[in-house]
Short mmCIF file of C-alpha atoms in Angstrom, two decimals:
data_model
loop_
_atom_site.label_atom_id
_atom_site.label_comp_id
_atom_site.label_asym_id
_atom_site.label_seq_id
_atom_site.Cartn_x
_atom_site.Cartn_y
_atom_site.Cartn_z
CA MET A 1 -25.23 -37.79 72.00
CA ASN A 2 -24.95 -39.04 68.50
CA LYS A 3 -21.30 -38.71 67.76
CA ILE A 4 -18.03 -37.92 70.09
CA SER A 5 -14.95 -37.34 68.40
CA ILE A 6 -11.22 -37.52 69.99
CA ILE A 7 -8.35 -36.10 68.46
CA GLY A 8 -5.42 -37.39 69.37
CA ALA A 9 -5.26 -41.41 69.71
CA GLY A 10 -2.47 -41.59 72.12
CA ARG A 11 -2.87 -43.48 75.59
CA VAL A 12 -5.40 -40.63 77.07
CA GLY A 13 -7.07 -40.63 73.54
CA GLU A 14 -7.62 -44.36 73.38
CA THR A 15 -8.45 -44.79 76.80
CA THR A 16 -10.95 -42.29 76.67
CA ALA A 17 -12.60 -43.93 73.66
CA GLN A 18 -12.75 -47.25 75.58
CA ILE A 19 -14.71 -45.71 78.53
CA LEU A 20 -16.98 -43.68 76.51
CA ALA A 21 -17.89 -46.64 74.23
CA GLU A 22 -18.19 -49.00 77.26
CA GLU A 23 -20.60 -46.57 79.11
CA GLU A 24 -22.67 -45.92 75.72
CA LEU A 25 -22.27 -42.10 76.12
CA CYS A 26 -22.80 -41.66 72.40
CA ARG A 27 -23.87 -43.69 69.32
CA GLU A 28 -20.54 -43.20 67.65
CA VAL A 29 -16.95 -42.52 68.82
CA ALA A 30 -14.60 -41.29 65.96
CA LEU A 31 -10.80 -41.27 66.42
CA TYR A 32 -8.46 -38.89 64.52
CA ASP A 33 -4.61 -38.96 64.61
CA VAL A 34 -2.11 -38.03 61.91
CA ARG A 35 -0.13 -41.41 62.33
CA GLU A 36 -1.50 -43.28 59.31
CA ASP A 37 -3.95 -46.23 60.49
CA ALA A 38 -3.13 -45.87 64.23
CA ALA A 39 -6.37 -44.57 65.02
CA ALA A 40 -8.19 -47.08 62.66
CA GLY A 41 -6.37 -50.05 64.66
CA ILE A 42 -7.28 -48.59 67.88
CA ALA A 43 -11.11 -47.99 66.92
CA LEU A 44 -11.02 -51.66 65.85
CA ASP A 45 -9.29 -53.05 68.64
CA ILE A 46 -11.90 -51.37 71.01
CA PHE A 47 -14.71 -52.40 69.07
CA GLN A 48 -13.86 -55.81 69.14
CA THR A 49 -14.30 -55.67 73.10
CA ALA A 50 -18.09 -55.03 72.51
CA PRO A 51 -19.11 -58.49 73.12
CA PHE A 52 -17.40 -58.65 76.50
CA PHE A 53 -18.20 -55.46 77.74
CA GLU A 54 -21.76 -55.47 76.27
CA PHE A 55 -21.99 -52.26 74.22
CA ASP A 56 -23.03 -51.26 70.63
CA CYS A 57 -21.39 -47.65 70.31
CA ARG A 58 -19.73 -47.84 67.05
CA LEU A 59 -16.05 -46.73 66.70
CA ARG A 60 -14.22 -45.39 63.72
CA GLY A 61 -10.79 -44.10 63.35
CA SER A 62 -8.59 -42.34 60.63
CA HIS A 63 -5.74 -40.10 59.81
CA ASP A 64 -8.17 -38.19 57.56
CA PRO A 65 -9.65 -35.09 59.92
CA ALA A 66 -12.93 -35.59 58.12
CA VAL A 67 -13.70 -38.35 60.22
CA ILE A 68 -14.65 -35.91 62.98
CA ALA A 69 -17.47 -34.46 60.79
CA GLY A 70 -20.69 -33.92 62.34
CA SER A 71 -19.66 -34.33 65.96
CA ASP A 72 -21.66 -33.36 69.01
CA LEU A 73 -18.61 -33.03 71.17
CA VAL A 74 -14.69 -33.06 70.19
CA VAL A 75 -12.30 -34.25 73.04
CA VAL A 76 -8.88 -32.87 72.17
CA THR A 77 -5.83 -34.90 73.33
CA ALA A 78 -3.54 -34.43 70.67
CA GLY A 79 -0.06 -33.22 71.59
CA PHE A 80 3.47 -34.20 72.94
CA PRO A 81 3.34 -35.43 76.32
CA ARG A 82 5.67 -34.52 79.42
CA LYS A 83 8.85 -36.46 80.05
CA PRO A 84 10.05 -36.82 83.48
CA GLY A 85 11.31 -33.43 84.92
CA MET A 86 9.26 -31.23 82.48
CA SER A 87 6.71 -29.29 83.66
CA ARG A 88 3.25 -28.73 81.65
CA SER A 89 4.29 -25.49 80.34
CA ASP A 90 7.41 -26.99 78.82
CA VAL A 91 5.39 -28.45 76.06
CA LEU A 92 3.56 -25.23 75.23
CA ALA A 93 5.90 -24.33 72.10
CA ALA A 94 5.49 -27.64 70.56
CA ASN A 95 1.82 -28.14 71.35
CA VAL A 96 0.39 -24.79 70.49
CA ARG A 97 1.43 -25.69 66.78
CA ILE A 98 -0.58 -28.78 66.93
CA ILE A 99 -3.54 -27.09 68.80
CA ASP A 100 -3.58 -24.60 65.99
CA GLU A 101 -3.80 -27.26 63.28
CA VAL A 102 -6.48 -29.13 65.46
CA THR A 103 -8.74 -25.98 65.66
CA ASP A 104 -8.68 -25.69 61.89
CA HIS A 105 -9.98 -29.06 61.66
CA ILE A 106 -12.77 -28.55 63.88
CA LEU A 107 -13.66 -25.37 62.37
CA ALA A 108 -13.78 -27.14 58.94
CA HIS A 109 -15.36 -30.26 60.07
CA ALA A 110 -17.23 -29.86 63.12
CA PRO A 111 -18.23 -26.09 63.50
CA ASP A 112 -21.10 -26.90 65.73
CA ALA A 113 -19.51 -29.12 68.09
CA ILE A 114 -18.72 -28.57 71.99
CA VAL A 115 -14.92 -28.63 72.44
CA LEU A 116 -13.30 -30.28 75.50
CA VAL A 117 -9.68 -29.60 75.75
CA VAL A 118 -7.41 -31.94 77.61
CA SER A 119 -3.92 -31.33 76.02
CA ASN A 120 -1.43 -29.58 78.28
CA PRO A 121 -0.87 -26.85 79.22
CA VAL A 122 -4.65 -27.14 79.33
CA ASP A 123 -5.36 -23.60 80.48
CA THR A 124 -3.32 -22.02 78.06
CA LEU A 125 -4.51 -24.27 75.09
CA THR A 126 -8.13 -23.83 76.00
CA TYR A 127 -7.50 -20.04 75.84
CA ARG A 128 -5.91 -20.38 72.41
CA ILE A 129 -8.89 -22.43 71.00
CA ALA A 130 -11.35 -20.12 72.42
CA GLN A 131 -9.41 -17.25 70.83
CA ARG A 132 -8.94 -19.00 67.75
CA THR A 133 -12.69 -20.10 67.23
CA GLY A 134 -14.14 -17.07 68.74
CA TRP A 135 -16.68 -19.31 70.02
CA PRO A 136 -18.46 -18.49 73.54
CA ARG A 137 -17.09 -20.34 76.75
CA GLN A 138 -20.20 -22.55 76.80
CA ARG A 139 -18.68 -24.53 73.83
CA VAL A 140 -14.93 -24.42 74.74
CA PHE A 141 -13.57 -25.44 78.08
CA GLY A 142 -11.03 -27.76 79.54
CA GLN A 143 -10.54 -30.69 81.73
CA ALA A 144 -8.13 -30.51 84.80
CA GLY A 145 -9.94 -29.62 88.15
CA VAL A 146 -11.85 -33.00 87.71
CA LEU A 147 -8.73 -34.84 87.52
CA ASP A 148 -6.98 -32.90 90.30
CA ALA A 149 -10.00 -33.20 92.45
CA SER A 150 -10.13 -37.11 91.97
CA ARG A 151 -6.16 -37.22 92.92
CA MET A 152 -6.88 -35.29 96.05
CA ALA A 153 -9.91 -37.55 96.97
CA ALA A 154 -7.84 -40.60 96.42
CA PHE A 155 -4.92 -39.35 98.64
CA ILE A 156 -7.68 -38.42 101.37
CA ALA A 157 -8.98 -41.89 100.91
CA GLU A 158 -5.48 -43.42 101.23
CA GLU A 159 -4.59 -41.30 104.38
CA THR A 160 -7.86 -41.82 106.14
CA GLY A 161 -9.15 -45.46 105.23
CA PHE A 162 -12.54 -44.00 104.25
CA SER A 163 -14.22 -44.90 101.30
CA ALA A 164 -13.36 -42.75 98.13
CA LEU A 165 -17.01 -42.71 97.24
CA ASP A 166 -17.89 -40.62 100.29
CA ILE A 167 -14.91 -37.97 99.62
CA THR A 168 -15.74 -34.88 97.84
CA THR A 169 -12.94 -32.42 96.90
CA LEU A 170 -12.27 -28.98 95.13
CA VAL A 171 -9.50 -28.00 93.11
CA LEU A 172 -9.32 -24.48 91.50
CA GLY A 173 -6.77 -22.41 89.52
CA GLY A 174 -4.32 -23.40 86.71
CA HIS A 175 -3.58 -27.15 86.10
CA GLY A 176 0.08 -27.04 87.25
CA ASP A 177 2.37 -26.52 90.23
CA THR A 178 0.37 -23.36 91.47
CA MET A 179 -3.18 -25.19 91.44
CA VAL A 180 -5.26 -24.34 94.41
CA PRO A 181 -6.73 -27.27 96.57
CA MET A 182 -9.39 -26.08 98.73
CA PRO A 183 -9.45 -28.08 101.77
CA ARG A 184 -12.27 -25.99 103.18
CA TYR A 185 -14.52 -27.30 100.83
CA CYS A 186 -13.36 -31.00 101.17
CA THR A 187 -15.66 -33.45 103.21
CA ILE A 188 -16.03 -36.99 104.04
CA ASN A 189 -19.87 -37.66 103.62
CA GLY A 190 -20.51 -34.06 104.50
CA VAL A 191 -18.01 -33.80 107.44
CA PRO A 192 -15.18 -31.41 106.97
CA VAL A 193 -11.90 -33.36 106.11
CA SER A 194 -10.00 -31.30 108.79
CA HIS A 195 -12.18 -33.17 111.36
CA PHE A 196 -10.10 -36.43 110.32
CA ILE A 197 -6.74 -35.26 109.12
CA ALA A 198 -4.22 -33.04 111.16
CA PRO A 199 -3.27 -30.02 109.43
CA ASP A 200 0.37 -30.79 108.66
CA ARG A 201 -0.81 -34.00 107.05
CA LEU A 202 -3.65 -32.19 105.11
CA ALA A 203 -0.71 -29.78 104.03
CA ALA A 204 1.29 -32.78 102.71
CA ILE A 205 -2.01 -33.93 100.79
CA ILE A 206 -2.17 -30.61 99.12
CA ASP A 207 1.21 -30.61 98.00
CA ARG A 208 0.92 -34.25 96.74
CA THR A 209 -2.07 -33.09 94.66
CA ARG A 210 -0.12 -30.24 92.90
CA GLN A 211 2.54 -32.84 91.83
CA GLY A 212 -0.13 -35.59 91.17
CA GLY A 213 0.65 -36.09 87.43
CA ALA A 214 4.63 -35.33 88.12
CA GLU A 215 4.41 -38.20 90.66
CA ILE A 216 2.79 -40.58 88.05
CA LEU A 217 5.04 -39.66 85.34
CA ALA A 218 8.10 -40.16 87.67
CA LEU A 219 7.08 -43.75 88.43
CA ARG A 220 5.89 -44.84 85.10
CA LYS A 221 9.00 -42.90 83.43
CA ASN A 222 7.84 -43.71 79.87
CA SER A 223 4.54 -42.45 80.22
CA SER A 224 2.47 -39.88 81.84
CA ALA A 225 -0.84 -40.61 83.34
CA TYR A 226 -3.74 -41.63 81.21
CA ASP A 227 -6.10 -43.77 83.20
CA ALA A 228 -7.31 -41.24 85.70
CA PRO A 229 -7.39 -38.34 83.04
CA ALA A 230 -9.45 -40.40 80.71
CA ALA A 231 -11.93 -41.27 83.57
CA ALA A 232 -12.12 -37.52 84.35
CA VAL A 233 -12.94 -36.69 80.95
CA ALA A 234 -15.58 -39.49 80.63
CA ALA A 235 -17.30 -38.02 84.02
CA MET A 236 -17.42 -34.64 82.02
CA VAL A 237 -18.85 -36.16 78.89
CA ASP A 238 -21.48 -38.02 81.16
CA ALA A 239 -22.71 -34.68 82.68
CA ILE A 240 -23.08 -33.01 79.26
CA SER A 241 -24.48 -36.09 77.26
CA ASN A 242 -27.13 -36.82 80.00
CA ASN A 243 -27.73 -33.14 80.86
CA ARG A 244 -27.24 -33.71 84.57
CA ARG A 245 -26.35 -30.25 85.45
CA ARG A 246 -23.22 -31.19 87.37
CA LEU A 247 -21.14 -29.08 89.56
CA MET A 248 -17.47 -29.66 88.41
CA PRO A 249 -14.43 -27.74 88.23
CA CYS A 250 -13.65 -26.83 84.72
CA VAL A 251 -10.96 -24.77 82.86
CA ALA A 252 -13.22 -21.94 81.82
CA MET A 253 -12.83 -18.40 80.06
CA LEU A 254 -13.36 -15.94 82.70
CA ASP A 255 -15.26 -12.86 82.38
CA GLY A 256 -14.69 -10.82 85.51
CA GLU A 257 -15.18 -13.86 87.85
CA TYR A 258 -12.84 -14.08 90.67
CA GLY A 259 -11.44 -10.57 89.59
CA GLU A 260 -10.01 -12.10 86.34
CA ARG A 261 -10.92 -11.80 82.66
CA ASP A 262 -9.53 -12.60 79.31
CA ILE A 263 -8.01 -15.98 80.90
CA ALA A 264 -8.79 -19.63 81.03
CA MET A 265 -8.57 -21.22 84.58
CA GLY A 266 -10.05 -23.99 86.46
CA VAL A 267 -13.18 -22.83 88.59
CA PRO A 268 -16.29 -24.45 89.71
CA CYS A 269 -18.78 -24.81 86.56
CA VAL A 270 -22.17 -26.14 85.92
CA LEU A 271 -22.14 -28.81 82.90
CA ASP A 272 -25.22 -29.68 80.90
CA GLU A 273 -26.37 -30.57 77.39
CA GLN A 274 -25.32 -27.29 76.27
CA GLY A 275 -21.76 -27.59 77.48
CA LEU A 276 -20.58 -25.21 80.27
CA ALA A 277 -23.82 -23.57 81.21
CA GLN A 278 -22.66 -21.57 84.42
CA VAL A 279 -19.44 -20.43 86.07
CA VAL A 280 -20.01 -20.47 89.94
CA GLU A 281 -18.21 -17.73 91.94
CA LEU A 282 -17.09 -18.77 95.39
CA GLU A 283 -16.27 -16.31 98.19
CA LEU A 284 -12.44 -17.13 98.85
CA ASN A 285 -10.51 -16.32 102.11
CA ASP A 286 -7.41 -14.26 102.11
CA GLU A 287 -5.13 -17.21 101.85
CA GLU A 288 -7.36 -18.79 99.05
CA ARG A 289 -7.47 -15.57 97.10
CA ALA A 290 -3.66 -15.11 97.17
CA ASN A 291 -3.12 -18.59 96.05
CA PHE A 292 -5.80 -18.08 93.18
CA THR A 293 -3.91 -14.88 92.20
CA GLN A 294 -0.65 -16.52 92.04
CA SER A 295 -1.98 -19.26 90.09
CA ALA A 296 -3.65 -16.58 87.57
CA ALA A 297 -0.37 -15.06 87.04
CA SER A 298 1.30 -18.37 86.24
CA VAL A 299 -1.30 -19.24 83.55
CA ARG A 300 -1.04 -15.39 82.31
CA ALA A 301 3.08 -15.92 81.80
CA ASP A 302 2.10 -19.13 79.47
CA ILE A 303 -0.50 -17.02 77.81
CA GLY A 304 2.00 -14.03 77.21
CA ARG A 305 4.34 -16.48 75.54
CA LEU A 306 1.62 -17.34 72.92
CA ALA A 307 2.31 -13.91 71.38
CA GLU A 308 6.11 -14.74 71.23
CA LEU A 309 5.45 -17.93 69.56
CA ASP A 310 3.54 -16.43 66.80
CA HIS A 311 6.31 -14.44 65.56
#
């Protein structure tokens, strides 16, 4: 890619910019933030690490939204973060206003870009941007399942002592307390994870995965997670930028898959140079189907709130 822009130069946005630059996933990273000079300072700070990390990706930052002009991909991290005790849905009212303004900037300055949404509640805000732009799901999708799956893999590595490099996990559904970790699809170098972990311990890992973000927020107290979310974004960008056709769980607009439509939720997707190339529909057992339906109901409740917030 030539240019990737990040809207929102908070901790997730800053860390994402650092990783994208270090891995040279594009020629230019642009940061936009409404705070005067904040994005410019972050961009300059990161660029000064280039001699140490040996990259020549250029970075620019501005509080003028025109800085995103010509972007191939726009990563949206803007919004109010959660505070301890808050759910992702609790920040919807504040963040939908921000996301509407962000969407208008994208339409004005980067009308040909792919949009990767990170801001919470990510399912609902991905839906909002898709509806507001009218763009196909190929170009508007969200990050959640990649992060949730990495958290689950880390917990399994911690539990078993095996290398995290050998652990494959899958998490579907909404990015919240009703997310749907899929232990049936979790393996350690191809061996089902159930071979190594007792059912009660696996159930505890599933619950911890659902609370993964809240656990970090409670420990940090003054910040939600940003290292793992930024790494998850970078993994998705790498799949797109290098046309890898990777199978990754993403927040996608559904059109009949999994029995759902007119909703954005986490499902397995193929990412390539065009963006979200394909939604992969898995056969769910009764328990998985029930959990997915429950998660969809939670996301729909937030989507239903959008109409109220518009009045």
